mmCIF file of C-alpha atoms in Angstrom:
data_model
loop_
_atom_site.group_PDB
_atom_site.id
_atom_site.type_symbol
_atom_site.label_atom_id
_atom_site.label_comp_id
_atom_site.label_asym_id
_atom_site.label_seq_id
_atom_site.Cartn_x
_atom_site.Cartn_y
_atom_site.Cartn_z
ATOM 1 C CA UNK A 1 0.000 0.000 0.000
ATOM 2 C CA UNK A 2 2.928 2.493 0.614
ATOM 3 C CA UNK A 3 4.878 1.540 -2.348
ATOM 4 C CA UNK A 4 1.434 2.562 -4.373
ATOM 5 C CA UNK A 5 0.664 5.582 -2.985
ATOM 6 C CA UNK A 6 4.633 6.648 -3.473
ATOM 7 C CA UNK A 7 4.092 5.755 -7.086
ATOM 8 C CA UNK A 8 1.094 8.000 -7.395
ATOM 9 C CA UNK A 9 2.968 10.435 -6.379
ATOM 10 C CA UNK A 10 6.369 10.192 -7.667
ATOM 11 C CA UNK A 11 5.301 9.602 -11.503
ATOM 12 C CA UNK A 12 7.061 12.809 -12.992
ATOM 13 C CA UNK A 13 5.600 16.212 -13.483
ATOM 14 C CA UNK A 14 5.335 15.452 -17.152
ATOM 15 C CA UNK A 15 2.503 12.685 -16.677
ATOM 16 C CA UNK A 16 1.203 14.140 -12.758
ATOM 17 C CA UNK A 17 0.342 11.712 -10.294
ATOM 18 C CA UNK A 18 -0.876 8.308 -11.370
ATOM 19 C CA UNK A 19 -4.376 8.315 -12.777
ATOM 20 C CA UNK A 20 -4.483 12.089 -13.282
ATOM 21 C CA UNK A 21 -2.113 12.477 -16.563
ATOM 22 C CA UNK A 22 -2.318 15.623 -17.808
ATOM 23 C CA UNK A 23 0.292 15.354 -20.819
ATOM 24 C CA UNK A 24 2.146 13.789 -22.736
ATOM 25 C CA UNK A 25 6.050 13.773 -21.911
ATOM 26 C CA UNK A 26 7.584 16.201 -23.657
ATOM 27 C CA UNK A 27 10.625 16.259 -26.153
ATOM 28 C CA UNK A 28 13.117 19.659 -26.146
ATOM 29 C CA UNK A 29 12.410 20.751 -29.862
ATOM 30 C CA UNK A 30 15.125 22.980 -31.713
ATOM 31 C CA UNK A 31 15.568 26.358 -32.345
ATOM 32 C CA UNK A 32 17.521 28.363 -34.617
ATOM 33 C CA UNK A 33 20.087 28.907 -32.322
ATOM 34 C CA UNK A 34 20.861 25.478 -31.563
ATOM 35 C CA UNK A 35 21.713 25.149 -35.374
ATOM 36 C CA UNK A 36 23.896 28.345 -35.205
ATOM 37 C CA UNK A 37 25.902 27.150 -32.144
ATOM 38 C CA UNK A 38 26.210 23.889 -34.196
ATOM 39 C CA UNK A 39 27.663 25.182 -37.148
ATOM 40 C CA UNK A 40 30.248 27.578 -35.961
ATOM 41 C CA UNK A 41 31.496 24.211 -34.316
ATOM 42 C CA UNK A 42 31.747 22.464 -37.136
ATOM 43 C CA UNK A 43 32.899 25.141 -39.237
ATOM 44 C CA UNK A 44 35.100 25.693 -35.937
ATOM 45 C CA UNK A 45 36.434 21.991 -36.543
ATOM 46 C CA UNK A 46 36.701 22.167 -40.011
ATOM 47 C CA UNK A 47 39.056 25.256 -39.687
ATOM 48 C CA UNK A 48 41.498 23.715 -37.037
ATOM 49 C CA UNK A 49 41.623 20.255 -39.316
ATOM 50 C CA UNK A 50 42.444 22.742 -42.305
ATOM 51 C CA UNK A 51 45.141 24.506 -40.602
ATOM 52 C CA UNK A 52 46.659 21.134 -39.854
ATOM 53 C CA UNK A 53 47.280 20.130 -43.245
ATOM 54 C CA UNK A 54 47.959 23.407 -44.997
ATOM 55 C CA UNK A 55 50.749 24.222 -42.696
ATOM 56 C CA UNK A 56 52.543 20.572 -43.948
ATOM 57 C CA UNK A 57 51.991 21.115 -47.138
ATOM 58 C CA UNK A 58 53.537 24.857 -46.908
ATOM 59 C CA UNK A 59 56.350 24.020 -44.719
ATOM 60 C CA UNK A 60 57.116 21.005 -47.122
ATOM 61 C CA UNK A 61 56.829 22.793 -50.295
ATOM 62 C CA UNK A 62 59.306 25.707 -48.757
ATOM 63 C CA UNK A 63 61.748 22.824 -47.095
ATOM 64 C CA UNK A 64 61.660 20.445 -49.963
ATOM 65 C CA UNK A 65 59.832 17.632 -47.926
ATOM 66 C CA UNK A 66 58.492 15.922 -49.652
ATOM 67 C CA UNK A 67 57.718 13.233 -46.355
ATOM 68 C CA UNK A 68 55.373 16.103 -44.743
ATOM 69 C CA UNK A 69 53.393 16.352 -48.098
ATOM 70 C CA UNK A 70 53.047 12.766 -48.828
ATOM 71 C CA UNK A 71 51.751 12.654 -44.810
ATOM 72 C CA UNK A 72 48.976 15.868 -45.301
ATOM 73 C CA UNK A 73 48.127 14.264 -49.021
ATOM 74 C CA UNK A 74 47.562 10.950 -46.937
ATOM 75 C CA UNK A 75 45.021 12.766 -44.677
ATOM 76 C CA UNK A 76 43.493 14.567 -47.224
ATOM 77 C CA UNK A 77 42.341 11.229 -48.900
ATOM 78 C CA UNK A 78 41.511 9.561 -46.103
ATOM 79 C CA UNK A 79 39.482 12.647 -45.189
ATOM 80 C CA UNK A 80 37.807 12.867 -48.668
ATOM 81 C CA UNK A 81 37.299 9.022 -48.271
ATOM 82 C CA UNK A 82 35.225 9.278 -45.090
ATOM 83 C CA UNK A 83 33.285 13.062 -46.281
ATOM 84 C CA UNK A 84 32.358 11.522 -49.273
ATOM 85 C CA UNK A 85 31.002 8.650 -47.647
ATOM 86 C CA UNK A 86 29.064 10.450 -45.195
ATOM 87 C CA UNK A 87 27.932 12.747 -47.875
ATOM 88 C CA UNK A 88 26.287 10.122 -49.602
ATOM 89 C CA UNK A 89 24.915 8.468 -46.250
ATOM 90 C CA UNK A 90 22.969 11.778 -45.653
ATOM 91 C CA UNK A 91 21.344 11.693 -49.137
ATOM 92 C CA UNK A 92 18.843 8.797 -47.952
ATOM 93 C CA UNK A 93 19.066 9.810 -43.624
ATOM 94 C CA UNK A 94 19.319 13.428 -41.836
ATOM 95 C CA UNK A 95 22.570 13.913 -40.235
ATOM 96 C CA UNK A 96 21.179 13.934 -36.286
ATOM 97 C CA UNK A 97 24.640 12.564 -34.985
ATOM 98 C CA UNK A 98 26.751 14.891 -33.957
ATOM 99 C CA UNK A 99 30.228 12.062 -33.969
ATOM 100 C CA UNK A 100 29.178 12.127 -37.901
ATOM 101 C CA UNK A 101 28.869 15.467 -37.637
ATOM 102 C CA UNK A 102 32.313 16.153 -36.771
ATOM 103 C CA UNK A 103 33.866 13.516 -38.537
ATOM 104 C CA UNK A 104 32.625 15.109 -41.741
ATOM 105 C CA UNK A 105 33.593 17.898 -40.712
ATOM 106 C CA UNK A 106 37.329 17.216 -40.107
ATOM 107 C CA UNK A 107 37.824 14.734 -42.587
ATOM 108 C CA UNK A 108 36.899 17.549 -45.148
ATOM 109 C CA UNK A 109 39.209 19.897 -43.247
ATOM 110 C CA UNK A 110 42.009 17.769 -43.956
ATOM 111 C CA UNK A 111 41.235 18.170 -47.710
ATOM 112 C CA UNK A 112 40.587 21.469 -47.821
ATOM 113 C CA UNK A 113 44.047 22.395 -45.726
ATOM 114 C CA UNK A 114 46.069 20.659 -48.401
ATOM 115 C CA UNK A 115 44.469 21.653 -51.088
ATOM 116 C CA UNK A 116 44.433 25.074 -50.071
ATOM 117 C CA UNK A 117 48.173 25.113 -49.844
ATOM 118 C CA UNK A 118 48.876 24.041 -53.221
ATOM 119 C CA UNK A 119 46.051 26.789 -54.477
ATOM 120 C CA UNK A 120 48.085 29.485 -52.103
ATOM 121 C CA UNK A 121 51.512 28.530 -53.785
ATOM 122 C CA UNK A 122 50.519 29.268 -57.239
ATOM 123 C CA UNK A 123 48.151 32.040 -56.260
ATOM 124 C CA UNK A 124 49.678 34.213 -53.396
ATOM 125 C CA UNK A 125 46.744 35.233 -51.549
ATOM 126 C CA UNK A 126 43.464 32.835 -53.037
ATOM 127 C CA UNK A 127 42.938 31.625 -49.822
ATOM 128 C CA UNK A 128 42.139 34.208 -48.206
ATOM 129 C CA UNK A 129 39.633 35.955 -50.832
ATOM 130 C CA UNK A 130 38.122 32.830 -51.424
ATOM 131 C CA UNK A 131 37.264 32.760 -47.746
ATOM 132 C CA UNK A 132 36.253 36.030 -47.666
ATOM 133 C CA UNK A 133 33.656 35.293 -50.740
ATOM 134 C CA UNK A 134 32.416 32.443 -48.793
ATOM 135 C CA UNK A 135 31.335 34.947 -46.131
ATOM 136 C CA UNK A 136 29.966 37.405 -48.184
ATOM 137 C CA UNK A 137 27.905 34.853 -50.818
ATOM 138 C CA UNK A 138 26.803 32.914 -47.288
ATOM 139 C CA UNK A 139 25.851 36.296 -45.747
ATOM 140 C CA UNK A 140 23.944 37.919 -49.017
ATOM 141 C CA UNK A 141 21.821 34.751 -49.202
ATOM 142 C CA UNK A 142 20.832 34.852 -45.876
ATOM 143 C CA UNK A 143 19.933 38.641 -46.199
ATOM 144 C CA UNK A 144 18.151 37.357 -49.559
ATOM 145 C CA UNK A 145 16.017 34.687 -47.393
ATOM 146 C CA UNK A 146 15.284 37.132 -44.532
ATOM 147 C CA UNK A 147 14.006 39.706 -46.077
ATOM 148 C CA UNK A 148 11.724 37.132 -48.286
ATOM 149 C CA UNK A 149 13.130 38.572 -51.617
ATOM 150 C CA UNK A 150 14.377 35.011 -52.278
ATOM 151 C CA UNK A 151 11.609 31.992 -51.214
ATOM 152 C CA UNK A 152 11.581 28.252 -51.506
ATOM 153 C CA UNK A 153 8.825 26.855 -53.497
ATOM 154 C CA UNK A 154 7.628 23.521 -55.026
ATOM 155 C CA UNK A 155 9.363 24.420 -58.128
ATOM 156 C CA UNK A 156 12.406 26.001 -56.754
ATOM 157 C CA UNK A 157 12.818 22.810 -54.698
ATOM 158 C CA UNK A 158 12.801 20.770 -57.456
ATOM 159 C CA UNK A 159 14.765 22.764 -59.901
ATOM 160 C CA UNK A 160 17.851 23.161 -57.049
ATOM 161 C CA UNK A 161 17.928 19.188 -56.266
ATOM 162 C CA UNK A 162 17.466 18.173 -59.908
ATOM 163 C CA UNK A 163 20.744 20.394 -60.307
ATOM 164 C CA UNK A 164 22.329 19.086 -57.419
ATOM 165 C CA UNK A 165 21.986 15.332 -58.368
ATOM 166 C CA UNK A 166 23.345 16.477 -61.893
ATOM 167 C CA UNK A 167 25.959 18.244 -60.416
ATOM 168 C CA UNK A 168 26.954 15.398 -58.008
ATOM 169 C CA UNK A 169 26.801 12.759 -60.639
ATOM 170 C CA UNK A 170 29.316 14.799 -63.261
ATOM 171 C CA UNK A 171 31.649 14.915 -59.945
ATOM 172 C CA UNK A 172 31.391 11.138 -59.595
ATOM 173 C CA UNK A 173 32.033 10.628 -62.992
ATOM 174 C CA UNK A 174 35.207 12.264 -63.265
ATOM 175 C CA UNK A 175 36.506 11.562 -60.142
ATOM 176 C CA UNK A 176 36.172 7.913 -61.290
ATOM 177 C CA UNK A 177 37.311 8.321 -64.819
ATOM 178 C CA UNK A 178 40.513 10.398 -63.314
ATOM 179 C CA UNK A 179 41.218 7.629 -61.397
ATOM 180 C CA UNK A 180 41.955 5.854 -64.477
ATOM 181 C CA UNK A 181 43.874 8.543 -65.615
ATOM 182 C CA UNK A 182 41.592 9.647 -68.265
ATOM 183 C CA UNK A 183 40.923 14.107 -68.186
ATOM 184 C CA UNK A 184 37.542 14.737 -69.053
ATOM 185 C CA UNK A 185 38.312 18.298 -69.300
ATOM 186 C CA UNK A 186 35.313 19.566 -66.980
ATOM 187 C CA UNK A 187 37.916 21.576 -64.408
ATOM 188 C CA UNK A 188 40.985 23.317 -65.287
ATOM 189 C CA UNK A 189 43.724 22.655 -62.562
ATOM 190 C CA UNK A 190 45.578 25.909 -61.594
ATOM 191 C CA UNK A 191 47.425 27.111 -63.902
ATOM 192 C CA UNK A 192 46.152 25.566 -67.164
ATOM 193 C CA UNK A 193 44.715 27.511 -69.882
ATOM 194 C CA UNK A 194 40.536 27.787 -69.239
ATOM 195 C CA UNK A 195 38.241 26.807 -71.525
ATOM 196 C CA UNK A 196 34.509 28.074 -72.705
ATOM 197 C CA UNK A 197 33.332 25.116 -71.220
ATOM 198 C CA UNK A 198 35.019 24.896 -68.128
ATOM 199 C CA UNK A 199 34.380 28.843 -67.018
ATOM 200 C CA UNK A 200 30.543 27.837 -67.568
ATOM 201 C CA UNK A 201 30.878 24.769 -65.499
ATOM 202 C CA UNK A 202 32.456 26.545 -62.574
ATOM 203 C CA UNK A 203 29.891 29.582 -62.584
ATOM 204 C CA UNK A 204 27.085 27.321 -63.100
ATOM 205 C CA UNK A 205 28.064 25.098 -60.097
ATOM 206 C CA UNK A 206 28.774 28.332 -57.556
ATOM 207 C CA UNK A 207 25.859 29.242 -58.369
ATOM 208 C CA UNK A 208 24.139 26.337 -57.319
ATOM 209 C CA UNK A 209 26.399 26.350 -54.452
ATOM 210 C CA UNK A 210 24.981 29.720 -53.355
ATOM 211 C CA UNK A 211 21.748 29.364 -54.036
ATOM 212 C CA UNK A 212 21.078 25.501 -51.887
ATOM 213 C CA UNK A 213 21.713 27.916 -48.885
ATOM 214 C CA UNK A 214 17.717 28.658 -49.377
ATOM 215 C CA UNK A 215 16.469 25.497 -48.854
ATOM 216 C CA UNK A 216 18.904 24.914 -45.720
ATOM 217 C CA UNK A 217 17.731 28.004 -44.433
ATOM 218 C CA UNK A 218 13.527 27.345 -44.908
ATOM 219 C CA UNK A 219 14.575 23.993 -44.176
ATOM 220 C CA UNK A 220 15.656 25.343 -41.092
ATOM 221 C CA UNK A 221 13.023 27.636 -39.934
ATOM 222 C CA UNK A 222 10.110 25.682 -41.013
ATOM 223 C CA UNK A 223 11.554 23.055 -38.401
ATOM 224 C CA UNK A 224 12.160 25.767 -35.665
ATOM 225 C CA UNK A 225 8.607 26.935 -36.107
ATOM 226 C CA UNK A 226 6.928 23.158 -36.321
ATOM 227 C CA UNK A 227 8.660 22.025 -33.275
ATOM 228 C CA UNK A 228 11.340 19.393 -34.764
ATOM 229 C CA UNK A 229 12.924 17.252 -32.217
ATOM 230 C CA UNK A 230 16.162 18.915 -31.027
ATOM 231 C CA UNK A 231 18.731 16.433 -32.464
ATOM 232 C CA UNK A 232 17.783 17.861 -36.138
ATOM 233 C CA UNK A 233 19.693 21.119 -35.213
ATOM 234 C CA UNK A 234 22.746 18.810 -36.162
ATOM 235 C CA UNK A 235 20.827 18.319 -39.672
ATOM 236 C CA UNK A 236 20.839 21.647 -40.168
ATOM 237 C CA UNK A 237 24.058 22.348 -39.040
ATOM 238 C CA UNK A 238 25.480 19.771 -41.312
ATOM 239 C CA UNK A 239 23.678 21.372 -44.405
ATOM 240 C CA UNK A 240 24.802 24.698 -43.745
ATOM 241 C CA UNK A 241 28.195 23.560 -43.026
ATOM 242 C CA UNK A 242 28.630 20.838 -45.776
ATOM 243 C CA UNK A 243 27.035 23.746 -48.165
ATOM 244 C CA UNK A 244 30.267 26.417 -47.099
ATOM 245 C CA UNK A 245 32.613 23.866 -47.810
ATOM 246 C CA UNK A 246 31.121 22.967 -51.009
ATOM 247 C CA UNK A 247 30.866 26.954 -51.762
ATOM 248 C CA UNK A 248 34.658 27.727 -51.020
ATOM 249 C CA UNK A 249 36.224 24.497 -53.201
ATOM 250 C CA UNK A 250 34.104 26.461 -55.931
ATOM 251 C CA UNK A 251 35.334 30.045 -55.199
ATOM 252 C CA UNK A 252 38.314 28.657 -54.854
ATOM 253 C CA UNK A 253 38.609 26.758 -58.302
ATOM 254 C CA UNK A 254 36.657 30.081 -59.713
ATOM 255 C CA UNK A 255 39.525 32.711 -58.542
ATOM 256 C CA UNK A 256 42.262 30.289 -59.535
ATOM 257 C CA UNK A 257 40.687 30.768 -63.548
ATOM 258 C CA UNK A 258 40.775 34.556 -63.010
ATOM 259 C CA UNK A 259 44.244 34.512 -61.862
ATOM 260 C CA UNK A 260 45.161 31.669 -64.644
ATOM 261 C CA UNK A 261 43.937 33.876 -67.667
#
């Protein structure tokens, strides 16, 4: 009889005492801020993994070693390896964990560090302005999407992923057929002469690149305002970070053809 009556009234203030329920248990739900303070850690993470391998690619281009390249070149592919993977993973499931998160996250760092470097060598100073255009594309969109000039729509929905699954299967298709040695001649490496072609396929793709940040960013509110389980502030926080990354390797390549010509 006393262990009943404790249970009555020990049940949890989300259910009341036994027999006299008054609601359901609730779940925390997400707000916009929980995706913000998600993202600058992954972008946060993504910087630091950068740094990492851009500073042994630097220091071995300016000491001749060639060890410390062949070590950040080595991360880089094992971190395009595992971002590539994941990329695909969240095509069929929303990124809610935040370990996947982060791996992304750094695995693409490692990439981008090295990369970078090799950009920065032939370009002094790419890096930095193609960061800085990140920022201000990133911030112009979101001004776009705040002020409602830009919406999402049925159509605009359709039109960006259609893109986006062309875009992703061209990139598929020569990153296979370059494995085999074979140059489809889609992207100029820095340096090389640019063709018609190849300008149009960079703009087009930033473009898209820019424009994706719309649908992360309704994508985003509409879950705020409908009350989304928390844990989806790490979907949204991969989209908008997976999107900046995917922005700057195409600012990046962009500048590189302005500086080639």
């Amino acid at each position: 009889m006393v262990k009943t009556q404790y249970n009555q009234q020990h049940m949890g203030a989300a259910y009341g005492p036994y027999g006299q329920m008054t609601q359901a248990p609730q779940a925390e739900t997400m707000r916009v801020d929980d995706v913000i303070v998600r993202t600058v850690a992954l972008v946060g993470a993504t910087f630091v993994a950068a740094i990492l391998t851009y500073s042994m690619v630097a220091d071995g281009i300016a000491n001749n070693d060639s060890a410390a390249i062949g070590t950040a070149m080595m991360l880089g592919t094992v971190g395009m390896v595992v971002g590539l993977g994941i990329m695909i993973f969240s095509m069929f499931k929303p990124v809610t964990n935040p370990f996947v998160a982060f791996a992304y996250a750094i695995g693409q760092g490692l990439l981008l560090g090295g990369v970078s470097a090799v950009f920065e060598q032939r370009s002094d100073g790419i890096v930095v302005n193609a960061l800085l255009a990140t920022v201000l594309v990133f911030g112009a969109m979101l001004a776009l999407f705040k002020f409602r000039i830009l919406k999402n729509s049925p159509m605009f929905t359709k039109v960006i992923v259609g893109a986006g699954i062309g875009i992703f299967a061209l990139s598929m298709v020569n990153l296979v057929v370059g494995a085999f040695g074979v140059n489809l001649g889609l992207f100029a490496a820095p340096g090389e002469s640019v063709s018609a072609l190849q300008w149009i396929i960079a703009i087009g793709i930033t473009l898209w690149a820019a424009f994706s940040f719309i649908l992360d960013f309704d994508m985003i509110e509409y879950s705020a305002q409908n009350g989304a389980p928390k844990k989806y502030a790490w979907a949204g926080a991969f989209g908008l970070t997976a999107g900046l990354i995917f922005l700057y390797w195409n600012l990046l390549r962009l500048l590189s053809y302005f500086q080639g010509d």
